[in-house]
Coordinates of C-alpha atoms in Angstrom, one line a residue:
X304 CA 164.4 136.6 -43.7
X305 CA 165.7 133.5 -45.5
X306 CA 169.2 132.8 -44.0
X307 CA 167.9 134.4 -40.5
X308 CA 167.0 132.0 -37.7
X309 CA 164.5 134.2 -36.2
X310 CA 160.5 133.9 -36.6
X311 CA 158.4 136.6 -37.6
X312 CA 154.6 136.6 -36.9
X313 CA 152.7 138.4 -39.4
X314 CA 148.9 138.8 -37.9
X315 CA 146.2 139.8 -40.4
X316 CA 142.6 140.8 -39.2
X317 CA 139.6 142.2 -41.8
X318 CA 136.4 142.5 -41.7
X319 CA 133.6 140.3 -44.3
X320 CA 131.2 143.0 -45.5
X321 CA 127.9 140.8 -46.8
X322 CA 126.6 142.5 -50.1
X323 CA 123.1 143.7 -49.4
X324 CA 120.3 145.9 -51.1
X325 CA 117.8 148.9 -49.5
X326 CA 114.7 149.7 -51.0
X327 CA 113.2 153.1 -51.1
X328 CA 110.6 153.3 -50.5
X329 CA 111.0 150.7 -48.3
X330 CA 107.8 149.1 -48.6
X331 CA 105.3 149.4 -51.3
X332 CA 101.5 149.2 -51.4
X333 CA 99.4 149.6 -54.5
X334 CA 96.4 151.2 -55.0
X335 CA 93.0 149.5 -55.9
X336 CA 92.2 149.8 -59.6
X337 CA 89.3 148.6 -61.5
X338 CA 89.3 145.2 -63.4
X339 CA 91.8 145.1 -66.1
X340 CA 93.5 148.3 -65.1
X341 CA 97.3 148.3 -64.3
X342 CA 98.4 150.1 -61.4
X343 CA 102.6 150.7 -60.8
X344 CA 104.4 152.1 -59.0
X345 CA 108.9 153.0 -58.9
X346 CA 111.1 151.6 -56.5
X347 CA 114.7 152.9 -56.1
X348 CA 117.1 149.7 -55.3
X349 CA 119.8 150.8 -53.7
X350 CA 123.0 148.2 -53.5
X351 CA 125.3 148.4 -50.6
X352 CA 128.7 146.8 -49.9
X353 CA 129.1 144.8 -53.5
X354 CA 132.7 143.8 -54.0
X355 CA 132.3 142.8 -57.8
X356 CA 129.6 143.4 -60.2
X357 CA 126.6 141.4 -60.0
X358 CA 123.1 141.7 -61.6
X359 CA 119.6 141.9 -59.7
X360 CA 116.7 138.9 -60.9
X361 CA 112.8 138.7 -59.3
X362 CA 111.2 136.6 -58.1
X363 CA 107.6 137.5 -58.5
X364 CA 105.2 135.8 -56.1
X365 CA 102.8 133.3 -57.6
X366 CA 98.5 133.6 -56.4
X367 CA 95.9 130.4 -56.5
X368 CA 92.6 132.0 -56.9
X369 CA 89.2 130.3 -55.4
X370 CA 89.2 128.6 -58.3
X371 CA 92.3 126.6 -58.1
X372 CA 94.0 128.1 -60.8
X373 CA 97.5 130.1 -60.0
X374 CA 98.2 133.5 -61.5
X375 CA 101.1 135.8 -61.7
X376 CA 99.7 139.8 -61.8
X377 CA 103.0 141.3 -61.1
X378 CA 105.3 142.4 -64.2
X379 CA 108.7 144.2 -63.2
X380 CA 110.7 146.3 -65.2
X381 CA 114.6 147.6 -64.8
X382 CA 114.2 150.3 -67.5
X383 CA 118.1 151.5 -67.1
X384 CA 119.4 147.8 -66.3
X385 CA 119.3 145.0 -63.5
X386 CA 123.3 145.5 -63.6
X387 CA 125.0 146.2 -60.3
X388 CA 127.8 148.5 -61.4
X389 CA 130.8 149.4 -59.1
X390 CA 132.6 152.7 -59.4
X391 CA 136.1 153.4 -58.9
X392 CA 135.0 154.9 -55.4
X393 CA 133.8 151.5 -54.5
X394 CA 130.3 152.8 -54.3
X395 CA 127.2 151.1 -56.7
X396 CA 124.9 152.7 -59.2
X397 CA 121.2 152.4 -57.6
X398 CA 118.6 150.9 -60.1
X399 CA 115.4 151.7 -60.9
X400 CA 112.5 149.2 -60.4
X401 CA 108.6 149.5 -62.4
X402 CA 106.0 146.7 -60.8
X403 CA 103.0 147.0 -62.4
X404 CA 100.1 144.9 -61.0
X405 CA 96.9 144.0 -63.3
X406 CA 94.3 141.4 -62.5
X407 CA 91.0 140.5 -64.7
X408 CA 89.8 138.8 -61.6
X409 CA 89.6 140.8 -58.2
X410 CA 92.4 139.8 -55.4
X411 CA 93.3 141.1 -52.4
X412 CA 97.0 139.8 -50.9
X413 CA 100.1 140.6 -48.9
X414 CA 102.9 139.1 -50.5
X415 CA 106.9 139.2 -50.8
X416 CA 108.9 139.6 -53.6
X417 CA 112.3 138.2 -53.9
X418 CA 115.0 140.1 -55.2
X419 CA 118.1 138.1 -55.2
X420 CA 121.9 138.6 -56.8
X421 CA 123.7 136.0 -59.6
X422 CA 125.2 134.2 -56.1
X423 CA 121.2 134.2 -54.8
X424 CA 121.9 136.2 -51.7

């Protein structure tokens, strides 16, 4: 190639996989407790197409009650790790998920919660 006159074309095509994350179940509904009472529930966080390790935060929706003042009822819990681990297969550990909802004042709501990666995706 270096003392030959001729061109070569090298032509390189790939395909961008974008790092995303399935929930099973894929929705969750609590059920109604009394006052004071925590209710939870397990949610299996499954990671798909991660090219590096990465860890998983929350972001737990925030509720203004009648009386003006905002509360937070939801805790969440990784009890083996938020830590997106990649195996030499290229595959990802799936991580377990605890949200546990307790209220003093009664609340009825539809909300989101956000999980997002170190890169906020």
């Amino acid at each position: 190639v270096n003392d030959n006159p001729l061109q070569y074309m090298l032509t390189l095509s790939g395909t961008l996989r974008l790092p995303k994350i399935g929930f099973h179940p894929p929705f969750l509904m609590l059920m109604p407790v009394p006052l004071d009472v925590e209710t939870e529930a397990v949610v299996t966080i499954i990671p798909q197409d991660f090219i590096r390790p990465s860890q998983i935060r929350v972001k737990l929706p925030e509720l203004e009650l009648p009386d003006g003042t905002r509360t937070c009822p939801f805790s969440v819990q990784f009890p083996e790790g938020q830590d997106i681990v990649l195996s030499s297969d290229g595959t990802s550990n799936e991580l377990t998920c605890r949200i546990s909802f307790r209220s003093s004042k009664p609340m009825s709501f539809l909300r989101e919660m956000l999980f997002i990666d170190e890169e906020d995706n």
